[in-house]
CSV table of C-alpha atoms in Angstrom, one decimal:
chain,number,residue,atom,x,y,z
A,1,UNK,CA,-0.1,0.2,0.0
A,2,UNK,CA,1.3,3.1,-1.2
A,3,UNK,CA,2.0,6.1,1.4
A,4,UNK,CA,2.0,9.9,1.3
A,5,UNK,CA,4.9,12.9,2.4
A,6,UNK,CA,5.1,15.7,4.0
A,7,UNK,CA,8.3,18.1,4.6
A,8,UNK,CA,8.1,21.2,6.3
A,9,UNK,CA,10.6,24.2,5.3
A,10,UNK,CA,9.8,26.6,8.6
A,11,UNK,CA,11.2,29.7,6.9
A,12,UNK,CA,9.3,32.9,5.9
A,13,UNK,CA,10.8,36.1,4.9
A,14,UNK,CA,8.2,37.9,7.1
A,15,UNK,CA,5.4,35.9,9.6
A,16,UNK,CA,1.9,36.9,8.8
A,17,UNK,CA,-0.1,38.2,11.9
A,18,UNK,CA,-2.3,35.3,11.8
A,19,UNK,CA,0.1,32.5,11.2
A,20,UNK,CA,0.8,29.8,14.4
A,21,UNK,CA,2.7,27.6,11.8
A,22,UNK,CA,6.5,26.3,12.8
A,23,UNK,CA,7.8,29.1,11.0
A,24,UNK,CA,10.5,32.0,11.5
A,25,UNK,CA,13.0,34.2,9.8
A,26,UNK,CA,14.8,32.7,6.7
A,27,UNK,CA,18.8,33.3,7.0
A,28,UNK,CA,21.4,31.2,4.5
A,29,UNK,CA,23.5,29.7,7.3
A,30,UNK,CA,20.4,28.3,9.2
A,31,UNK,CA,19.0,27.1,6.4
A,32,UNK,CA,21.8,25.5,4.9
A,33,UNK,CA,22.0,23.6,8.5
A,34,UNK,CA,18.2,23.0,8.3
A,35,UNK,CA,18.7,21.3,4.9
A,36,UNK,CA,21.6,19.2,5.8
A,37,UNK,CA,19.4,18.0,8.7
A,38,UNK,CA,16.3,17.2,6.7
A,39,UNK,CA,17.7,15.6,4.3
A,40,UNK,CA,19.4,13.1,6.9
A,41,UNK,CA,15.8,12.5,8.4
A,42,UNK,CA,14.4,11.8,5.0
A,43,UNK,CA,17.4,9.5,4.3
A,44,UNK,CA,16.2,7.2,7.3
A,45,UNK,CA,12.4,6.8,6.5
A,46,UNK,CA,11.7,3.3,5.3
A,47,UNK,CA,11.5,2.8,1.7
A,48,UNK,CA,8.9,-0.6,1.6
A,49,UNK,CA,5.9,1.7,0.7
A,50,UNK,CA,5.6,3.5,-2.6
A,51,UNK,CA,5.2,7.0,-2.4
A,52,UNK,CA,1.8,8.7,-3.8
A,53,UNK,CA,1.7,12.0,-2.9
A,54,UNK,CA,4.5,14.5,-2.3
A,55,UNK,CA,4.2,17.9,-0.2
A,56,UNK,CA,6.4,20.1,0.6
A,57,UNK,CA,4.7,23.2,3.0
A,58,UNK,CA,5.7,25.8,6.0
A,59,UNK,CA,6.4,28.6,6.4
A,60,UNK,CA,7.4,29.2,3.0
A,61,UNK,CA,9.2,26.8,0.9
A,62,UNK,CA,10.0,29.2,-1.8
A,63,UNK,CA,12.0,31.2,0.2
A,64,UNK,CA,14.8,28.9,-0.6
A,65,UNK,CA,17.2,29.7,-3.2
A,66,UNK,CA,16.2,27.7,-6.4
A,67,UNK,CA,20.0,25.6,-5.8
A,68,UNK,CA,18.5,24.3,-2.4
A,69,UNK,CA,15.0,23.2,-3.3
A,70,UNK,CA,16.0,21.5,-6.7
A,71,UNK,CA,19.0,19.7,-4.2
A,72,UNK,CA,16.3,19.1,-1.4
A,73,UNK,CA,13.5,17.8,-4.5
A,74,UNK,CA,16.1,15.6,-6.1
A,75,UNK,CA,17.2,13.9,-2.8
A,76,UNK,CA,13.0,13.1,-1.9
A,77,UNK,CA,13.0,11.2,-5.9
A,78,UNK,CA,16.5,9.6,-5.5
A,79,UNK,CA,15.4,8.1,-2.2
A,80,UNK,CA,11.8,6.8,-2.4
A,81,UNK,CA,10.3,4.7,-4.5
A,82,UNK,CA,7.0,6.0,-6.3
A,83,UNK,CA,3.4,5.0,-7.7
A,84,UNK,CA,3.5,5.2,-10.5
A,85,UNK,CA,7.0,5.2,-11.2
A,86,UNK,CA,9.1,7.8,-12.4
A,87,UNK,CA,9.4,8.4,-16.3
A,88,UNK,CA,12.5,8.3,-18.0
A,89,UNK,CA,12.7,12.0,-17.8
A,90,UNK,CA,12.6,11.8,-14.6
A,91,UNK,CA,9.1,13.2,-14.2
A,92,UNK,CA,6.3,11.4,-11.9
A,93,UNK,CA,2.8,10.7,-13.1
A,94,UNK,CA,1.6,11.6,-9.4
A,95,UNK,CA,0.9,14.6,-7.5
A,96,UNK,CA,4.0,16.5,-6.0
A,97,UNK,CA,3.1,19.7,-4.3
A,98,UNK,CA,4.8,22.7,-3.5
A,99,UNK,CA,3.7,26.0,-1.4
A,100,UNK,CA,4.3,29.5,-2.5
A,101,UNK,CA,4.4,33.0,-1.6
A,102,UNK,CA,3.6,35.1,-4.8
A,103,UNK,CA,6.5,37.4,-3.3
A,104,UNK,CA,9.3,35.0,-3.5
A,105,UNK,CA,9.1,33.8,-7.2
A,106,UNK,CA,10.8,34.6,-10.2
A,107,UNK,CA,10.7,32.7,-13.8
A,108,UNK,CA,14.1,30.5,-12.8
A,109,UNK,CA,13.5,29.8,-9.5
A,110,UNK,CA,9.5,28.4,-11.1
A,111,UNK,CA,11.4,26.4,-13.8
A,112,UNK,CA,14.2,24.8,-11.4
A,113,UNK,CA,11.2,23.6,-9.2
A,114,UNK,CA,9.1,22.0,-12.0
A,115,UNK,CA,12.3,20.6,-13.7
A,116,UNK,CA,13.4,18.9,-10.6
A,117,UNK,CA,9.7,16.9,-10.5
A,118,UNK,CA,7.4,19.0,-8.4
A,119,UNK,CA,4.1,19.2,-10.9
A,120,UNK,CA,1.3,21.0,-8.5
A,121,UNK,CA,1.8,24.5,-6.8
A,122,UNK,CA,-0.3,25.9,-4.3
A,123,UNK,CA,0.2,29.9,-4.2
A,124,UNK,CA,-1.0,31.6,-1.0
A,125,UNK,CA,-2.7,35.0,-2.1
A,126,UNK,CA,-5.0,35.7,0.4
A,127,UNK,CA,-6.7,38.5,-1.0
A,128,UNK,CA,-6.1,40.8,-3.9
A,129,UNK,CA,-7.1,43.9,-1.8
A,130,UNK,CA,-3.6,45.5,-1.0
A,131,UNK,CA,-5.0,46.9,2.3
A,132,UNK,CA,-6.3,43.7,3.2
A,133,UNK,CA,-2.6,42.1,2.0
A,134,UNK,CA,-0.8,44.9,4.4
A,135,UNK,CA,-3.4,44.3,7.2
A,136,UNK,CA,-2.2,40.5,7.3
A,137,UNK,CA,1.5,41.1,7.1
A,138,UNK,CA,1.7,39.9,3.3
A,139,UNK,CA,4.9,40.3,1.3
A,140,UNK,CA,3.2,40.9,-2.0
A,141,UNK,CA,0.4,42.8,-3.6
A,142,UNK,CA,-2.5,41.4,-5.7
A,143,UNK,CA,-0.9,42.2,-9.1
A,144,UNK,CA,2.2,40.6,-7.9
A,145,UNK,CA,0.1,37.1,-6.9
A,146,UNK,CA,-1.6,37.5,-10.7
A,147,UNK,CA,2.2,37.6,-12.2
A,148,UNK,CA,3.0,34.4,-10.1
A,149,UNK,CA,0.4,32.4,-11.7
A,150,UNK,CA,1.5,33.6,-15.2
A,151,UNK,CA,5.1,32.4,-14.3
A,152,UNK,CA,4.2,29.2,-13.1
A,153,UNK,CA,2.1,28.4,-16.3
A,154,UNK,CA,5.1,29.7,-18.5
A,155,UNK,CA,7.3,27.7,-16.2
A,156,UNK,CA,4.9,24.3,-17.1
A,157,UNK,CA,2.6,23.8,-14.1
A,158,UNK,CA,-0.5,22.6,-15.4
A,159,UNK,CA,-1.7,22.4,-11.9
A,160,UNK,CA,-1.9,25.5,-9.6
A,161,UNK,CA,-3.8,26.2,-6.4
A,162,UNK,CA,-4.4,29.3,-4.6
A,163,UNK,CA,-5.4,29.9,-1.6
A,164,UNK,CA,-7.2,32.9,-0.4
A,165,UNK,CA,-9.0,34.2,3.3
A,166,UNK,CA,-12.3,35.5,4.1
A,167,UNK,CA,-13.3,37.1,7.5
A,168,UNK,CA,-10.6,39.8,7.4
A,169,UNK,CA,-10.7,42.8,9.8
A,170,UNK,CA,-11.8,45.6,7.3
A,171,UNK,CA,-13.2,43.2,4.3
A,172,UNK,CA,-16.7,43.1,3.5
A,173,UNK,CA,-18.9,41.1,0.8
A,174,UNK,CA,-18.0,43.3,-2.5
A,175,UNK,CA,-14.2,43.1,-1.8
A,176,UNK,CA,-14.8,39.5,-1.3
A,177,UNK,CA,-16.7,39.3,-4.2
A,178,UNK,CA,-13.4,41.1,-6.1
A,179,UNK,CA,-11.0,38.7,-5.0
A,180,UNK,CA,-13.4,35.6,-5.9
A,181,UNK,CA,-13.7,37.1,-9.3
A,182,UNK,CA,-9.8,38.0,-9.9
A,183,UNK,CA,-8.7,34.7,-8.5
A,184,UNK,CA,-11.1,33.0,-10.8
A,185,UNK,CA,-10.1,34.8,-14.1
A,186,UNK,CA,-6.8,33.2,-13.6
A,187,UNK,CA,-8.4,30.1,-13.8
A,188,UNK,CA,-6.1,28.4,-11.3
A,189,UNK,CA,-7.1,24.3,-11.2
A,190,UNK,CA,-7.9,24.7,-7.1
A,191,UNK,CA,-9.4,27.3,-5.1
A,192,UNK,CA,-9.0,26.8,-1.0
A,193,UNK,CA,-11.3,29.2,0.6
A,194,UNK,CA,-10.9,29.5,4.0
A,195,UNK,CA,-12.3,31.7,7.0
A,196,UNK,CA,-9.7,33.6,9.1
A,197,UNK,CA,-8.9,32.2,12.8
A,198,UNK,CA,-7.6,33.9,15.5
A,199,UNK,CA,-5.3,31.7,16.9
A,200,UNK,CA,-3.4,32.5,20.5
A,201,UNK,CA,-0.1,33.2,20.0
A,202,UNK,CA,-0.2,35.3,17.0
A,203,UNK,CA,-0.2,39.0,16.5
A,204,UNK,CA,-3.5,38.8,15.2
A,205,UNK,CA,-5.2,37.9,19.0
A,206,UNK,CA,-3.4,40.1,20.2
A,207,UNK,CA,-4.7,43.2,18.5
A,208,UNK,CA,-8.1,41.8,18.9
A,209,UNK,CA,-7.8,41.2,22.8
A,210,UNK,CA,-8.0,43.3,25.8
A,211,UNK,CA,-6.6,45.5,27.1
A,212,UNK,CA,-7.3,47.2,23.4
A,213,UNK,CA,-10.5,49.5,23.4
A,214,UNK,CA,-13.4,47.4,23.2
A,215,UNK,CA,-15.9,46.7,20.4
A,216,UNK,CA,-17.3,50.2,19.7
A,217,UNK,CA,-19.7,51.2,17.2
A,218,UNK,CA,-19.2,49.2,13.9
A,219,UNK,CA,-17.6,46.5,15.2
A,220,UNK,CA,-14.7,48.2,16.1
A,221,UNK,CA,-11.7,47.2,18.3
A,222,UNK,CA,-8.4,49.4,18.7
A,223,UNK,CA,-9.6,50.5,15.0
A,224,UNK,CA,-10.1,47.2,13.8
A,225,UNK,CA,-13.3,45.7,12.3
A,226,UNK,CA,-14.0,42.0,12.1
A,227,UNK,CA,-17.1,41.2,9.6
A,228,UNK,CA,-20.2,40.2,11.9
A,229,UNK,CA,-21.3,36.3,11.4
A,230,UNK,CA,-24.0,37.1,8.9
A,231,UNK,CA,-21.2,38.4,6.7
A,232,UNK,CA,-18.8,35.8,7.3
A,233,UNK,CA,-21.5,33.2,6.5
A,234,UNK,CA,-22.7,35.6,3.4
A,235,UNK,CA,-19.0,35.2,2.3
A,236,UNK,CA,-18.9,31.8,2.5
A,237,UNK,CA,-22.2,30.7,0.8
A,238,UNK,CA,-21.5,33.5,-1.9
A,239,UNK,CA,-18.1,31.3,-2.6
A,240,UNK,CA,-20.1,28.0,-2.8
A,241,UNK,CA,-22.4,29.5,-5.3
A,242,UNK,CA,-20.1,31.5,-7.2
A,243,UNK,CA,-17.1,29.0,-7.3
A,244,UNK,CA,-19.6,26.3,-8.2
A,245,UNK,CA,-21.4,28.0,-11.1
A,246,UNK,CA,-17.7,28.8,-12.4
A,247,UNK,CA,-17.3,25.3,-12.9
A,248,UNK,CA,-15.7,24.1,-9.5
A,249,UNK,CA,-16.4,21.3,-7.7
A,250,UNK,CA,-17.2,22.1,-4.0
A,251,UNK,CA,-15.1,18.4,-2.8
A,252,UNK,CA,-14.1,19.9,1.1
A,253,UNK,CA,-15.7,22.0,3.3
A,254,UNK,CA,-13.2,24.6,2.4
A,255,UNK,CA,-11.4,23.1,-0.9
A,256,UNK,CA,-13.2,23.6,-4.7
A,257,UNK,CA,-11.6,22.3,-7.5
A,258,UNK,CA,-12.2,21.9,-11.4
A,259,UNK,CA,-12.9,18.1,-12.3
A,260,UNK,CA,-10.0,15.6,-11.8
A,261,UNK,CA,-8.0,18.5,-9.9
A,262,UNK,CA,-8.9,17.4,-6.3
A,263,UNK,CA,-5.7,17.6,-4.1
A,264,UNK,CA,-5.0,14.1,-3.5
A,265,UNK,CA,-2.3,14.6,-0.8
A,266,UNK,CA,-4.8,16.2,1.4
A,267,UNK,CA,-7.8,13.6,0.4
A,268,UNK,CA,-5.1,10.9,1.7
A,269,UNK,CA,-5.7,13.1,5.3
A,270,UNK,CA,-9.3,12.9,5.3
A,271,UNK,CA,-9.2,9.5,4.3
A,272,UNK,CA,-7.2,9.1,7.3
A,273,UNK,CA,-4.4,7.2,5.3
A,274,UNK,CA,-1.1,6.5,6.0
A,275,UNK,CA,1.9,9.6,5.7
A,276,UNK,CA,5.3,10.4,7.0
A,277,UNK,CA,6.3,13.7,8.0
A,278,UNK,CA,10.0,15.0,7.7
A,279,UNK,CA,10.8,18.4,9.4
A,280,UNK,CA,10.8,20.5,12.3
A,281,UNK,CA,7.3,20.0,13.7
A,282,UNK,CA,6.0,17.7,11.1
A,283,UNK,CA,3.2,15.4,12.3
A,284,UNK,CA,3.6,11.2,10.8
A,285,UNK,CA,0.5,8.7,10.8
A,286,UNK,CA,2.1,5.3,10.2
A,287,UNK,CA,0.4,2.3,11.1
A,288,UNK,CA,-2.0,3.6,13.3
A,289,UNK,CA,0.6,5.3,15.3
A,290,UNK,CA,0.8,9.3,15.2
A,291,UNK,CA,3.9,11.1,16.0
A,292,UNK,CA,5.1,14.5,15.6
A,293,UNK,CA,8.9,16.0,15.9
A,294,UNK,CA,10.2,18.9,17.8
A,295,UNK,CA,9.0,21.8,16.4
A,296,UNK,CA,11.9,23.9,17.2
A,297,UNK,CA,14.5,24.2,14.5
A,298,UNK,CA,17.4,24.7,16.2
A,299,UNK,CA,16.6,21.7,18.4
A,300,UNK,CA,15.5,19.6,15.3
A,301,UNK,CA,19.1,19.8,13.5
A,302,UNK,CA,20.9,19.2,16.4
A,303,UNK,CA,19.2,16.1,17.0
A,304,UNK,CA,19.5,15.0,13.8
A,305,UNK,CA,23.2,16.3,13.6
A,306,UNK,CA,23.5,14.0,17.1
A,307,UNK,CA,22.0,10.9,15.1
A,308,UNK,CA,18.7,11.1,17.7
A,309,UNK,CA,15.2,10.9,16.6
A,310,UNK,CA,13.9,14.5,16.4
A,311,UNK,CA,10.6,12.7,18.0
A,312,UNK,CA,8.7,15.1,20.6
A,313,UNK,CA,5.8,12.6,21.2
A,314,UNK,CA,4.3,9.5,19.4
A,315,UNK,CA,1.2,7.9,20.1
A,316,UNK,CA,-0.8,4.5,19.3
A,317,UNK,CA,-3.9,5.4,18.5
A,318,UNK,CA,-7.0,3.1,20.0
A,319,UNK,CA,-9.8,1.9,18.0
A,320,UNK,CA,-12.4,4.1,19.8
A,321,UNK,CA,-10.4,7.1,18.5
A,322,UNK,CA,-9.9,6.0,15.4
A,323,UNK,CA,-13.4,5.8,14.7
A,324,UNK,CA,-14.0,9.1,15.9
A,325,UNK,CA,-11.2,10.2,13.8
A,326,UNK,CA,-12.2,8.4,10.7
A,327,UNK,CA,-16.1,10.1,11.4
A,328,UNK,CA,-14.8,13.6,11.6
A,329,UNK,CA,-12.2,14.1,8.6
A,330,UNK,CA,-14.5,11.9,6.5
A,331,UNK,CA,-17.6,14.2,7.1
A,332,UNK,CA,-15.4,17.4,6.0
A,333,UNK,CA,-15.6,15.9,2.0
A,334,UNK,CA,-19.0,17.3,1.0
A,335,UNK,CA,-19.8,13.5,-0.5
A,336,UNK,CA,-19.0,12.5,3.0
A,337,UNK,CA,-18.6,9.0,4.4
A,338,UNK,CA,-19.9,5.6,2.2
A,339,UNK,CA,-21.2,3.6,5.7
A,340,UNK,CA,-20.3,0.1,3.7
A,341,UNK,CA,-16.8,0.9,3.3
A,342,UNK,CA,-16.6,2.6,6.5
A,343,UNK,CA,-18.1,-0.2,8.5
A,344,UNK,CA,-16.0,-2.7,7.1
A,345,UNK,CA,-12.8,-1.0,7.4
A,346,UNK,CA,-13.6,-0.4,11.2
A,347,UNK,CA,-15.7,-3.6,11.7
A,348,UNK,CA,-18.5,-1.9,13.1
A,349,UNK,CA,-21.8,-0.3,12.0
A,350,UNK,CA,-21.6,3.1,11.7
A,351,UNK,CA,-25.5,3.7,12.0
A,352,UNK,CA,-25.7,1.3,14.5
A,353,UNK,CA,-22.8,2.9,16.9
A,354,UNK,CA,-24.1,6.6,16.5
A,355,UNK,CA,-28.0,6.0,15.8
A,356,UNK,CA,-28.8,8.8,18.4
A,357,UNK,CA,-26.1,11.5,17.3
A,358,UNK,CA,-26.8,10.7,13.8
A,359,UNK,CA,-30.8,10.9,14.4
A,360,UNK,CA,-30.3,14.0,16.3
A,361,UNK,CA,-27.9,15.6,13.3
A,362,UNK,CA,-30.7,15.0,11.2
A,363,UNK,CA,-33.6,16.7,12.8
A,364,UNK,CA,-31.1,19.4,12.9
A,365,UNK,CA,-30.9,19.5,9.2
A,366,UNK,CA,-27.4,19.3,9.8
A,367,UNK,CA,-26.6,16.0,8.0
A,368,UNK,CA,-28.2,13.7,5.6
A,369,UNK,CA,-27.9,10.0,4.9
A,370,UNK,CA,-30.5,7.8,2.9
A,371,UNK,CA,-29.6,4.7,5.2
A,372,UNK,CA,-32.4,3.8,7.9
A,373,UNK,CA,-31.6,5.2,11.7
A,374,UNK,CA,-33.2,4.8,14.8
A,375,UNK,CA,-34.7,1.6,15.5
A,376,UNK,CA,-34.3,0.3,11.6
A,377,UNK,CA,-29.9,1.4,11.5
A,378,UNK,CA,-29.4,-2.5,12.0
A,379,UNK,CA,-30.3,-2.9,7.9
A,380,UNK,CA,-28.2,-3.6,5.6
A,381,UNK,CA,-26.8,-0.5,3.7
A,382,UNK,CA,-26.4,-0.4,0.0
A,383,UNK,CA,-22.8,0.7,-1.6
A,384,UNK,CA,-23.6,4.0,-2.6
A,385,UNK,CA,-25.2,5.4,1.0
A,386,UNK,CA,-23.2,8.0,2.4
A,387,UNK,CA,-23.3,9.8,5.0
A,388,UNK,CA,-22.8,13.9,4.4
A,389,UNK,CA,-23.2,17.3,5.6
A,390,UNK,CA,-26.0,19.8,4.2
A,391,UNK,CA,-24.8,23.1,3.6
A,392,UNK,CA,-26.0,24.4,7.1
A,393,UNK,CA,-24.0,21.4,8.4
A,394,UNK,CA,-20.9,23.0,6.4
A,395,UNK,CA,-21.5,25.8,8.3
A,396,UNK,CA,-22.3,24.0,11.9
A,397,UNK,CA,-19.5,21.8,11.0
A,398,UNK,CA,-17.7,22.1,14.4
A,399,UNK,CA,-21.3,21.5,16.5
A,400,UNK,CA,-21.4,18.0,14.1
A,401,UNK,CA,-18.1,17.1,14.6
A,402,UNK,CA,-18.0,17.3,18.5
A,403,UNK,CA,-21.0,15.0,18.5
A,404,UNK,CA,-18.4,12.0,17.3
A,405,UNK,CA,-15.5,13.1,19.6
């Protein structure tokens, strides 16, 4: 059975105010030491299973030089076996993705990345409104984001994804509509649209927390305006309607793709498939064991250089927790969970085990299923039977997920 690989690059030009990922300022010396350790950890990963997807994330992987990136990518492709196999030209028919910031891309770097074997690029736009980009701490403008797509196309990328954020302080529905329209005009194969979340420890959290002035008229706190819940719901609903009308399929709560362009790497996460993680803070899930590395890049470098595992924590997942994970991950997909396949994989009858929860969520209009629930839940399901979130359930997904945890 194949497996996925995630590789973490913990460097950025500048940390965005909402970011709580493992990342810090790029310096050539620290990056060189980190890449040496990273390659060493990658070399220690077993090669008994073929890679089906590769994802290089961050941070900002494209803050690295073209030579650094091509060296890392070549190392990965030389170490692992792949499904499907590499072609004679060294290219791969599978999915290999790199995250990118428009402010760190140029023609030569993109050509180098593509030539090394990366065939999908996920570019963090977030917005086309320059005021919103400045507020978020982004290092690029809207026009530079558009140029990044043109450069990627010219470098040979036929699978381009872009990330957008709604619910930004000061943003209104008209600004969000403009961002979506510009994004679609570039015709990327994939669009991710995430609601801005305020994570503790971030600059955004500090700005929105006391002792800053309380909310006043218009919802302002310390000069910062956050869209209210109704406006955020309106932005999300418009996103679904607009992108569907433009030919994008809504396949996960926050993700949309043209036919044949869904993120296979992320689908493996939502299907609870196995994956290796390499790098500071990277998570792995292999043979029902979940683990993650130290999030401190300096500690990571030290441990690996001393021939020690950079592991921070590891746990074997119980059957009960595995079922819970599979439900809330599977329900993130708009197609939902195939009940027959789920029951066979986990040796249990989902509608029977969660009879009460499913019935109550149906009554609340949050999920739908064509399998009988209640007293008839033990009947046989067809192979086509799925349980999935409704449109209302997509908006209130956390309220659904908590019922299965």
